[in-house]
Each structure stands twice: as C-alpha cells, then as structure tokens.
mmCIF file of N, CA, C and O in Angstrom:
data_model
loop_
_atom_site.group_PDB
_atom_site.id
_atom_site.type_symbol
_atom_site.label_atom_id
_atom_site.label_comp_id
_atom_site.label_asym_id
_atom_site.label_seq_id
_atom_site.Cartn_x
_atom_site.Cartn_y
_atom_site.Cartn_z
ATOM 1 N N ARG A 1 104.358 99.992 113.311
ATOM 2 C CA ARG A 1 105.241 100.375 114.344
ATOM 3 C C ARG A 1 105.322 101.683 114.866
ATOM 4 O O ARG A 1 105.365 101.824 116.233
ATOM 5 N N LEU A 2 105.718 102.434 113.914
ATOM 6 C CA LEU A 2 105.539 103.825 114.421
ATOM 7 C C LEU A 2 104.478 104.453 114.782
ATOM 8 O O LEU A 2 104.347 105.369 116.069
ATOM 9 N N GLN A 3 103.486 104.009 114.681
ATOM 10 C CA GLN A 3 102.038 104.382 115.227
ATOM 11 C C GLN A 3 102.351 103.815 116.647
ATOM 12 O O GLN A 3 101.711 104.666 117.685
ATOM 13 N N ALA A 4 102.845 102.624 117.078
ATOM 14 C CA ALA A 4 102.948 102.272 118.114
ATOM 15 C C ALA A 4 103.725 103.164 119.304
ATOM 16 O O ALA A 4 103.622 103.311 120.471
ATOM 17 N N LEU A 5 104.891 103.610 118.471
ATOM 18 C CA LEU A 5 105.900 104.180 119.252
ATOM 19 C C LEU A 5 105.483 105.666 119.657
ATOM 20 O O LEU A 5 105.674 106.246 120.834
ATOM 21 N N ALA A 6 104.512 106.077 118.696
ATOM 22 C CA ALA A 6 104.043 107.307 118.685
ATOM 23 C C ALA A 6 102.903 107.434 119.979
ATOM 24 O O ALA A 6 103.058 108.280 121.041
ATOM 25 N N GLN A 7 102.325 106.377 120.271
ATOM 26 C CA GLN A 7 101.421 106.276 121.627
ATOM 27 C C GLN A 7 102.315 106.135 122.847
ATOM 28 O O GLN A 7 101.505 106.304 123.679
ATOM 29 N N CYS A 8 103.517 105.551 122.714
ATOM 30 C CA CYS A 8 103.989 105.660 124.021
ATOM 31 C C CYS A 8 104.841 106.778 124.245
ATOM 32 O O CYS A 8 105.904 106.950 124.756
ATOM 33 N N GLY A 9 104.651 107.635 123.180
ATOM 34 C CA GLY A 9 105.633 109.191 123.593
ATOM 35 C C GLY A 9 106.699 109.077 122.365
ATOM 36 O O GLY A 9 107.305 110.207 122.843
ATOM 37 N N TYR A 10 107.179 108.387 122.085
ATOM 38 C CA TYR A 10 108.546 108.324 121.066
ATOM 39 C C TYR A 10 108.157 109.001 119.605
ATOM 40 O O TYR A 10 107.242 108.263 119.020
ATOM 41 N N GLN A 11 108.574 109.622 119.028
ATOM 42 C CA GLN A 11 108.397 110.406 118.145
ATOM 43 C C GLN A 11 109.710 110.508 117.146
ATOM 44 O O GLN A 11 110.919 110.355 117.653
ATOM 45 N N PRO A 12 109.611 110.516 115.673
ATOM 46 C CA PRO A 12 111.121 110.450 114.918
ATOM 47 C C PRO A 12 111.500 111.654 115.271
ATOM 48 O O PRO A 12 111.177 112.582 115.355
ATOM 49 N N SER A 13 113.284 111.381 115.413
ATOM 50 C CA SER A 13 114.021 112.674 115.656
ATOM 51 C C SER A 13 114.243 113.583 114.498
ATOM 52 O O SER A 13 114.472 112.816 113.165
ATOM 53 N N LYS A 14 114.269 114.753 114.259
ATOM 54 C CA LYS A 14 114.624 115.239 113.178
ATOM 55 C C LYS A 14 116.362 115.263 113.227
ATOM 56 O O LYS A 14 116.895 115.703 112.343
ATOM 57 N N THR A 15 116.826 115.545 114.394
ATOM 58 C CA THR A 15 118.498 115.147 114.436
ATOM 59 C C THR A 15 118.869 113.569 114.072
ATOM 60 O O THR A 15 118.176 112.816 114.478
ATOM 61 N N ARG A 16 120.064 113.600 113.522
ATOM 62 C CA ARG A 16 120.653 112.036 113.523
ATOM 63 C C ARG A 16 121.840 112.312 114.362
ATOM 64 O O ARG A 16 122.442 113.242 114.716
ATOM 65 N N PRO A 17 122.287 110.805 114.624
ATOM 66 C CA PRO A 17 123.753 110.903 115.626
ATOM 67 C C PRO A 17 124.710 111.404 114.232
ATOM 68 O O PRO A 17 124.742 111.149 113.421
ATOM 69 N N ASN A 18 125.807 111.639 114.884
ATOM 70 C CA ASN A 18 126.872 112.122 114.196
ATOM 71 C C ASN A 18 127.396 111.074 113.188
ATOM 72 O O ASN A 18 127.512 110.008 113.690
ATOM 73 N N ALA A 19 128.057 111.199 112.094
ATOM 74 C CA ALA A 19 128.663 109.984 111.245
ATOM 75 C C ALA A 19 129.810 108.908 111.941
ATOM 76 O O ALA A 19 129.786 108.080 111.560
ATOM 77 N N ALA A 20 130.314 109.724 112.932
ATOM 78 C CA ALA A 20 131.350 109.019 113.688
ATOM 79 C C ALA A 20 130.594 107.763 114.646
ATOM 80 O O ALA A 20 131.222 106.436 114.849
ATOM 81 N N ALA A 21 129.652 108.338 115.382
ATOM 82 C CA ALA A 21 128.518 107.252 115.750
ATOM 83 C C ALA A 21 127.842 106.170 115.332
ATOM 84 O O ALA A 21 128.130 105.338 115.674
ATOM 85 N N ALA A 22 127.449 106.756 114.045
ATOM 86 C CA ALA A 22 126.668 105.697 113.346
ATOM 87 C C ALA A 22 127.153 105.473 111.781
ATOM 88 O O ALA A 22 126.433 106.021 111.272
ATOM 89 N N PRO A 23 128.351 105.057 111.484
ATOM 90 C CA PRO A 23 128.669 105.186 110.032
ATOM 91 C C PRO A 23 128.190 104.553 108.994
ATOM 92 O O PRO A 23 128.104 105.236 108.072
ATOM 93 N N GLU A 24 127.287 103.742 109.270
ATOM 94 C CA GLU A 24 126.517 102.973 108.257
ATOM 95 C C GLU A 24 125.137 103.508 108.482
ATOM 96 O O GLU A 24 124.135 102.459 108.094
ATOM 97 N N GLU A 25 124.824 104.876 108.564
ATOM 98 C CA GLU A 25 123.408 105.377 108.489
ATOM 99 C C GLU A 25 123.236 105.312 107.307
ATOM 100 O O GLU A 25 123.581 105.826 105.622
ATOM 101 N N GLU A 26 121.599 105.053 106.873
ATOM 102 C CA GLU A 26 121.108 105.016 105.582
ATOM 103 C C GLU A 26 120.445 106.379 105.631
ATOM 104 O O GLU A 26 119.829 106.767 106.606
ATOM 105 N N PRO A 27 120.095 107.151 104.449
ATOM 106 C CA PRO A 27 119.761 108.297 104.175
ATOM 107 C C PRO A 27 118.311 108.593 104.939
ATOM 108 O O PRO A 27 118.230 109.441 105.632
ATOM 109 N N ASN A 28 117.715 107.260 104.509
ATOM 110 C CA ASN A 28 116.086 107.917 104.641
ATOM 111 C C ASN A 28 115.534 106.888 106.136
ATOM 112 O O ASN A 28 114.539 106.847 106.566
ATOM 113 N N ARG A 29 116.546 106.588 106.746
ATOM 114 C CA ARG A 29 116.427 105.846 108.241
ATOM 115 C C ARG A 29 115.585 106.566 109.471
ATOM 116 O O ARG A 29 116.489 107.890 109.455
ATOM 117 N N HIS A 30 114.557 106.523 109.939
ATOM 118 C CA HIS A 30 114.331 107.293 111.124
ATOM 119 C C HIS A 30 114.998 106.876 112.241
ATOM 120 O O HIS A 30 115.278 105.550 112.297
ATOM 121 N N TRP A 31 115.260 107.854 113.182
ATOM 122 C CA TRP A 31 115.812 107.573 114.433
ATOM 123 C C TRP A 31 114.925 108.226 115.368
ATOM 124 O O TRP A 31 114.081 109.251 115.196
ATOM 125 N N PHE A 32 115.223 107.508 116.847
ATOM 126 C CA PHE A 32 114.424 108.231 117.836
ATOM 127 C C PHE A 32 115.214 108.571 119.266
ATOM 128 O O PHE A 32 116.007 107.794 119.269
ATOM 129 N N GLU A 33 114.821 109.750 119.307
ATOM 130 C CA GLU A 33 115.956 109.979 120.366
ATOM 131 C C GLU A 33 115.425 109.523 121.959
ATOM 132 O O GLU A 33 113.985 110.063 122.132
ATOM 133 N N VAL A 34 116.281 109.357 122.710
ATOM 134 C CA VAL A 34 115.327 108.988 123.991
ATOM 135 C C VAL A 34 116.644 109.241 125.264
ATOM 136 O O VAL A 34 117.705 109.188 124.746
ATOM 137 N N PRO A 35 116.096 109.743 126.011
ATOM 138 C CA PRO A 35 116.891 110.353 127.155
ATOM 139 C C PRO A 35 117.948 108.972 127.406
ATOM 140 O O PRO A 35 117.027 108.039 127.622
ATOM 141 N N PHE A 36 118.879 109.071 128.172
ATOM 142 C CA PHE A 36 120.036 108.198 127.945
ATOM 143 C C PHE A 36 119.010 107.157 129.503
ATOM 144 O O PHE A 36 119.237 105.760 129.471
ATOM 145 N N THR A 37 118.579 107.968 130.240
ATOM 146 C CA THR A 37 118.121 107.490 131.464
ATOM 147 C C THR A 37 117.157 106.468 131.351
ATOM 148 O O THR A 37 116.514 105.708 132.004
ATOM 149 N N LYS A 38 116.200 106.827 130.103
ATOM 150 C CA LYS A 38 114.784 105.843 129.706
ATOM 151 C C LYS A 38 115.246 104.601 128.790
ATOM 152 O O LYS A 38 114.170 103.839 128.483
ATOM 153 N N LEU A 39 116.493 104.489 128.637
ATOM 154 C CA LEU A 39 116.828 103.434 127.509
ATOM 155 C C LEU A 39 116.841 102.337 128.277
ATOM 156 O O LEU A 39 117.652 102.201 129.336
ATOM 157 N N PRO A 40 116.043 101.228 127.665
ATOM 158 C CA PRO A 40 116.008 100.114 128.193
ATOM 159 C C PRO A 40 118.055 99.388 128.368
ATOM 160 O O PRO A 40 118.590 99.591 127.477
ATOM 161 N N PRO A 41 118.170 98.931 129.629
ATOM 162 C CA PRO A 41 119.332 98.467 129.840
ATOM 163 C C PRO A 41 120.016 97.308 128.620
ATOM 164 O O PRO A 41 120.936 97.367 128.117
ATOM 165 N N LYS A 42 118.665 96.583 128.414
ATOM 166 C CA LYS A 42 119.125 95.343 127.320
ATOM 167 C C LYS A 42 120.112 96.170 125.864
ATOM 168 O O LYS A 42 120.625 95.519 125.399
ATOM 169 N N MET A 43 119.014 97.037 125.541
ATOM 170 C CA MET A 43 119.488 97.971 124.129
ATOM 171 C C MET A 43 121.009 98.414 124.519
ATOM 172 O O MET A 43 121.431 98.432 123.790
ATOM 173 N N LEU A 44 121.113 99.182 125.640
ATOM 174 C CA LEU A 44 122.485 99.707 125.958
ATOM 175 C C LEU A 44 123.563 98.693 125.748
ATOM 176 O O LEU A 44 124.385 98.778 125.174
ATOM 177 N N ALA A 45 123.385 97.634 126.706
ATOM 178 C CA ALA A 45 123.943 96.322 126.582
ATOM 179 C C ALA A 45 124.650 95.725 125.317
ATOM 180 O O ALA A 45 125.719 95.388 125.078
ATOM 181 N N GLU A 46 123.419 95.615 124.233
ATOM 182 C CA GLU A 46 123.635 95.128 123.313
ATOM 183 C C GLU A 46 124.037 96.201 121.968
ATOM 184 O O GLU A 46 124.324 95.801 120.983
ATOM 185 N N ARG A 47 124.298 97.247 122.747
ATOM 186 C CA ARG A 47 124.844 98.376 121.820
ATOM 187 C C ARG A 47 123.993 98.620 120.398
ATOM 188 O O ARG A 47 124.332 98.454 119.270
ATOM 189 N N ARG A 48 122.777 98.825 120.744
ATOM 190 C CA ARG A 48 121.613 98.717 119.859
ATOM 191 C C ARG A 48 121.225 100.014 119.818
ATOM 192 O O ARG A 48 120.346 100.368 119.192
ATOM 193 N N ALA A 49 121.891 100.788 120.254
ATOM 194 C CA ALA A 49 121.447 102.472 120.226
ATOM 195 C C ALA A 49 122.909 103.181 120.312
ATOM 196 O O ALA A 49 123.995 102.844 120.794
ATOM 197 N N TRP A 50 122.960 104.402 119.662
ATOM 198 C CA TRP A 50 124.328 105.263 119.967
ATOM 199 C C TRP A 50 124.019 106.651 120.701
ATOM 200 O O TRP A 50 123.062 107.214 120.545
ATOM 201 N N LEU A 51 125.085 106.569 121.463
ATOM 202 C CA LEU A 51 125.107 107.620 122.379
ATOM 203 C C LEU A 51 125.573 108.746 122.031
ATOM 204 O O LEU A 51 126.885 108.757 121.417
ATOM 205 N N GLN A 52 125.274 110.373 122.373
ATOM 206 C CA GLN A 52 125.715 111.433 122.096
ATOM 207 C C GLN A 52 125.330 112.132 122.748
ATOM 208 O O GLN A 52 124.251 112.717 123.003
ATOM 209 N N LYS A 53 125.783 113.019 123.958
ATOM 210 C CA LYS A 53 125.679 114.166 124.724
ATOM 211 C C LYS A 53 124.321 113.905 125.553
ATOM 212 O O LYS A 53 123.615 114.551 125.517
ATOM 213 N N GLY A 54 124.518 112.722 126.216
ATOM 214 C CA GLY A 54 123.316 112.199 126.912
ATOM 215 C C GLY A 54 122.033 111.579 126.251
ATOM 216 O O GLY A 54 121.117 111.498 127.026
ATOM 217 N N ILE A 55 122.407 111.746 125.117
ATOM 218 C CA ILE A 55 120.942 111.227 124.364
ATOM 219 C C ILE A 55 121.174 109.754 123.479
ATOM 220 O O ILE A 55 122.289 109.917 122.883
ATOM 221 N N ALA A 56 120.535 108.751 123.731
ATOM 222 C CA ALA A 56 120.518 107.839 123.219
ATOM 223 C C ALA A 56 119.637 107.829 121.488
ATOM 224 O O ALA A 56 118.343 108.517 121.722
ATOM 225 N N PHE A 57 120.389 107.440 120.419
ATOM 226 C CA PHE A 57 119.788 107.527 119.015
ATOM 227 C C PHE A 57 119.300 106.116 118.772
ATOM 228 O O PHE A 57 120.346 105.196 118.740
ATOM 229 N N VAL A 58 118.050 105.752 118.878
ATOM 230 C CA VAL A 58 117.750 104.477 118.782
ATOM 231 C C VAL A 58 117.264 104.321 117.089
ATOM 232 O O VAL A 58 116.470 104.825 116.651
ATOM 233 N N PRO A 59 117.687 103.160 116.202
ATOM 234 C CA PRO A 59 117.343 103.008 114.692
ATOM 235 C C PRO A 59 115.913 102.941 114.860
ATOM 236 O O PRO A 59 115.747 102.024 115.976
ATOM 237 N N GLU A 60 115.329 103.006 113.401
ATOM 238 C CA GLU A 60 113.877 102.439 113.402
ATOM 239 C C GLU A 60 113.815 100.951 113.598
ATOM 240 O O GLU A 60 113.026 100.429 114.125
ATOM 241 N N GLY A 61 114.948 100.364 112.903
ATOM 242 C CA GLY A 61 114.655 98.699 113.418
ATOM 243 C C GLY A 61 114.630 98.230 114.579
ATOM 244 O O GLY A 61 114.456 96.962 114.813
ATOM 245 N N GLU A 62 115.281 98.763 115.347
ATOM 246 C CA GLU A 62 115.722 98.695 116.806
ATOM 247 C C GLU A 62 114.888 99.154 117.747
ATOM 248 O O GLU A 62 114.713 98.625 119.135
ATOM 249 N N ALA A 63 113.736 100.293 117.482
ATOM 250 C CA ALA A 63 112.507 100.578 117.995
ATOM 251 C C ALA A 63 111.848 99.848 119.078
ATOM 252 O O ALA A 63 111.058 100.397 119.928
ATOM 253 N N GLY A 64 111.641 99.027 118.350
ATOM 254 C CA GLY A 64 110.689 97.518 118.543
ATOM 255 C C GLY A 64 110.745 97.434 120.529
ATOM 256 O O GLY A 64 110.085 97.021 121.473
ATOM 257 N N GLY A 65 112.375 97.327 120.858
ATOM 258 C CA GLY A 65 112.977 97.490 122.173
ATOM 259 C C GLY A 65 112.408 98.248 123.346
ATOM 260 O O GLY A 65 112.115 98.285 124.567
ATOM 261 N N LEU A 66 111.964 99.537 122.516
ATOM 262 C CA LEU A 66 111.647 100.621 123.327
ATOM 263 C C LEU A 66 109.811 100.350 124.167
ATOM 264 O O LEU A 66 109.356 100.844 124.824
ATOM 265 N N LEU A 67 109.257 99.513 123.398
ATOM 266 C CA LEU A 67 108.040 99.220 123.424
ATOM 267 C C LEU A 67 107.554 98.127 124.651
ATOM 268 O O LEU A 67 106.940 97.775 124.830
ATOM 269 N N ALA A 68 109.262 97.480 124.597
ATOM 270 C CA ALA A 68 108.618 96.386 125.689
ATOM 271 C C ALA A 68 108.455 96.387 126.921
ATOM 272 O O ALA A 68 107.185 95.812 127.455
ATOM 273 N N GLU A 69 109.264 97.532 127.831
ATOM 274 C CA GLU A 69 108.629 97.784 128.753
ATOM 275 C C GLU A 69 107.202 98.433 129.175
ATOM 276 O O GLU A 69 106.515 97.996 130.362
ATOM 277 N N PRO A 70 106.832 99.342 128.265
ATOM 278 C CA PRO A 70 105.446 99.697 128.320
ATOM 279 C C PRO A 70 104.195 98.888 128.333
ATOM 280 O O PRO A 70 103.500 98.758 129.109
ATOM 281 N N TYR A 71 104.617 97.792 127.164
ATOM 282 C CA TYR A 71 103.769 96.611 126.805
ATOM 283 C C TYR A 71 103.946 95.535 128.235
ATOM 284 O O TYR A 71 102.450 95.187 128.517
ATOM 285 N N GLN A 72 104.747 95.578 128.781
ATOM 286 C CA GLN A 72 104.859 94.507 129.933
ATOM 287 C C GLN A 72 103.894 95.245 131.226
ATOM 288 O O GLN A 72 103.180 94.528 132.030
ATOM 289 N N ALA A 73 104.331 96.681 131.112
ATOM 290 C CA ALA A 73 103.343 97.442 132.559
ATOM 291 C C ALA A 73 101.925 97.312 132.026
ATOM 292 O O ALA A 73 101.215 96.808 132.819
ATOM 293 N N HIS A 74 101.683 97.319 130.899
ATOM 294 C CA HIS A 74 100.465 97.280 130.652
ATOM 295 C C HIS A 74 99.695 96.026 130.556
ATOM 296 O O HIS A 74 98.650 95.798 131.151
ATOM 297 N N LEU A 75 100.352 94.960 130.445
ATOM 298 C CA LEU A 75 99.972 93.669 130.533
ATOM 299 C C LEU A 75 99.834 93.285 132.052
ATOM 300 O O LEU A 75 98.935 92.551 132.334
ATOM 301 N N SER A 76 100.587 93.775 132.711
ATOM 302 C CA SER A 76 100.621 93.415 134.076
ATOM 303 C C SER A 76 99.469 93.905 134.776
ATOM 304 O O SER A 76 98.882 93.349 135.745
ATOM 305 N N SER A 77 99.571 95.426 134.665
ATOM 306 C CA SER A 77 98.110 96.027 135.088
ATOM 307 C C SER A 77 96.760 95.572 134.396
ATOM 308 O O SER A 77 95.665 94.993 135.049
ATOM 309 N N SER A 78 96.724 94.762 133.289
ATOM 310 C CA SER A 78 95.568 94.287 133.083
ATOM 311 C C SER A 78 95.208 92.763 133.471
ATOM 312 O O SER A 78 94.360 92.527 133.967
ATOM 313 N N LEU A 79 96.634 92.123 133.494
ATOM 314 C CA LEU A 79 96.053 90.540 134.422
ATOM 315 C C LEU A 79 95.740 91.131 135.682
ATOM 316 O O LEU A 79 95.264 90.442 136.561
ATOM 317 N N ASP A 80 96.495 92.199 136.568
ATOM 318 C CA ASP A 80 96.128 92.540 137.905
ATOM 319 C C ASP A 80 94.288 93.005 137.968
ATOM 320 O O ASP A 80 93.741 92.645 138.811
ATOM 321 N N ALA A 81 93.961 93.536 137.035
ATOM 322 C CA ALA A 81 92.420 93.798 136.743
ATOM 323 C C ALA A 81 91.703 92.478 136.537
ATOM 324 O O ALA A 81 90.670 92.425 137.265
ATOM 325 N N ALA A 82 92.305 91.816 135.634
ATOM 326 C CA ALA A 82 91.597 90.372 135.466
ATOM 327 C C ALA A 82 91.530 89.533 136.794
ATOM 328 O O ALA A 82 90.481 88.729 137.274
ATOM 329 N N LYS A 83 92.406 89.769 137.680
ATOM 330 C CA LYS A 83 92.710 88.805 138.805
ATOM 331 C C LYS A 83 91.819 89.197 139.693
ATOM 332 O O LYS A 83 90.927 88.630 140.671
ATOM 333 N N GLY A 84 91.557 90.583 140.056
ATOM 334 C CA GLY A 84 90.622 91.103 140.852
ATOM 335 C C GLY A 84 89.160 91.175 140.335
ATOM 336 O O GLY A 84 88.023 91.594 141.142
ATOM 337 N N ALA A 85 88.867 90.778 139.211
ATOM 338 C CA ALA A 85 87.433 90.649 138.578
ATOM 339 C C ALA A 85 86.962 89.070 139.220
ATOM 340 O O ALA A 85 87.299 88.582 139.923
ATOM 341 N N HIS A 86 85.777 89.462 138.954
ATOM 342 C CA HIS A 86 84.795 88.045 139.794
ATOM 343 C C HIS A 86 85.119 86.649 139.008
ATOM 344 O O HIS A 86 84.240 86.173 138.522
ATOM 345 N N LEU A 87 86.459 86.381 139.286
ATOM 346 C CA LEU A 87 87.032 84.938 139.013
ATOM 347 C C LEU A 87 86.482 84.097 139.952
ATOM 348 O O LEU A 87 86.951 82.489 139.973
ATOM 349 N N ASP A 88 85.877 84.425 141.356
ATOM 350 C CA ASP A 88 85.742 82.964 142.368
ATOM 351 C C ASP A 88 84.818 81.785 141.489
ATOM 352 O O ASP A 88 84.893 80.807 142.119
ATOM 353 N N SER A 89 83.769 82.616 140.747
ATOM 354 C CA SER A 89 83.401 81.104 140.052
ATOM 355 C C SER A 89 84.282 80.370 138.756
ATOM 356 O O SER A 89 83.386 79.558 138.697
ATOM 357 N N PHE A 90 85.374 80.908 138.456
ATOM 358 C CA PHE A 90 85.940 80.041 137.497
ATOM 359 C C PHE A 90 87.289 79.901 137.908
ATOM 360 O O PHE A 90 88.432 80.931 137.864
ATOM 361 N N PRO A 91 87.518 78.886 138.997
ATOM 362 C CA PRO A 91 88.706 78.444 139.166
ATOM 363 C C PRO A 91 89.852 78.312 138.598
ATOM 364 O O PRO A 91 91.143 78.625 138.496
ATOM 365 N N ALA A 92 89.634 77.729 137.497
ATOM 366 C CA ALA A 92 90.940 77.122 136.305
ATOM 367 C C ALA A 92 91.174 78.890 135.842
ATOM 368 O O ALA A 92 92.534 79.004 135.381
ATOM 369 N N MET A 93 90.198 79.606 135.523
ATOM 370 C CA MET A 93 90.464 80.940 135.291
ATOM 371 C C MET A 93 91.516 81.805 135.906
ATOM 372 O O MET A 93 92.437 82.371 135.604
ATOM 373 N N GLN A 94 91.165 82.001 137.072
ATOM 374 C CA GLN A 94 92.096 82.286 138.372
ATOM 375 C C GLN A 94 92.943 82.003 138.302
ATOM 376 O O GLN A 94 94.252 82.634 138.673
ATOM 377 N N GLU A 95 93.333 80.683 138.094
ATOM 378 C CA GLU A 95 94.511 79.672 138.535
ATOM 379 C C GLU A 95 95.236 80.511 137.289
ATOM 380 O O GLU A 95 96.749 80.752 137.284
ATOM 381 N N ALA A 96 94.957 80.183 135.997
ATOM 382 C CA ALA A 96 95.779 80.571 134.727
ATOM 383 C C ALA A 96 95.986 82.153 134.900
ATOM 384 O O ALA A 96 97.316 82.581 134.594
ATOM 385 N N VAL A 97 95.440 83.046 135.499
ATOM 386 C CA VAL A 97 95.769 84.631 135.461
ATOM 387 C C VAL A 97 96.879 84.438 136.460
ATOM 388 O O VAL A 97 97.843 84.851 136.331
ATOM 389 N N GLY A 98 96.850 83.801 137.513
ATOM 390 C CA GLY A 98 98.095 83.669 138.553
ATOM 391 C C GLY A 98 99.197 83.325 137.997
ATOM 392 O O GLY A 98 100.326 83.677 138.354
ATOM 393 N N ALA A 99 99.394 82.320 137.146
ATOM 394 C CA ALA A 99 100.192 81.835 136.343
ATOM 395 C C ALA A 99 100.905 82.799 135.261
ATOM 396 O O ALA A 99 102.027 82.717 135.468
ATOM 397 N N LEU A 100 100.062 83.283 134.695
ATOM 398 C CA LEU A 100 100.909 84.252 133.846
ATOM 399 C C LEU A 100 101.329 85.681 134.605
ATOM 400 O O LEU A 100 102.443 85.857 134.304
ATOM 401 N N LYS A 101 100.706 85.681 135.737
ATOM 402 C CA LYS A 101 101.147 86.643 136.414
ATOM 403 C C LYS A 101 102.700 86.589 137.216
ATOM 404 O O LYS A 101 103.692 87.239 137.123
ATOM 405 N N GLN A 102 103.177 85.206 137.103
ATOM 406 C CA GLN A 102 104.199 84.948 138.164
ATOM 407 C C GLN A 102 105.024 84.814 136.980
ATOM 408 O O GLN A 102 106.211 85.342 137.200
ATOM 409 N N ASP A 103 105.074 84.823 135.653
ATOM 410 C CA ASP A 103 105.951 85.232 134.800
ATOM 411 C C ASP A 103 106.185 86.321 134.348
ATOM 412 O O ASP A 103 107.217 87.051 134.111
#
C-alpha cells in the first residue's frame, strides 16, 4: 500500500497531528499530509482524517481512500482506450467495455 501511495505522490509525513486532534495515536503509525482541498469528500464526511491548519492528516490505515480517485481516473482512461481500439470486429467486447464505462 505504501508503494501505491508513493506512486500517486503521497509520502508519509514527518509531522503528526497534535494529540488533541488524534488522541489515540500509535507511536509507530504513519500519517499522510494531504492539502484539505485534495481530500476526498467521503473521507471528510466519515471523519477518517484529522484537520489541522488547512492540512488533512490521514492515518496509514485509512490512506487507501486516497487511492480511489486516481485509480478510477486510470481505469476510466484505460476503458476509453479500449473502447477506441479496433473492437468493431468484436461486438460483444465493445458492448462489455461500454457497460463498464457507464458504471
């Protein structure tokens, strides 16, 4: 998971949220600093990150939520490429790609 986060530009933070924001902090827990504006809304709504001075601190266990949006964008572009490929001779494949793209 750490490697996937690094590939998306997320590195473990050397800073930790203050104790009042995250009272159950484990001493060896990795945190990821994310600008508040880049935090997925679902993570904010579910209170899966701690906010401090405009920075969202995401614990390692919740950091998978940061990967959902880049993965979805990658999958969508891959489906677009597949849809544009020579699928004319494979109508069933073209139909499957179209159905996946709609979801």
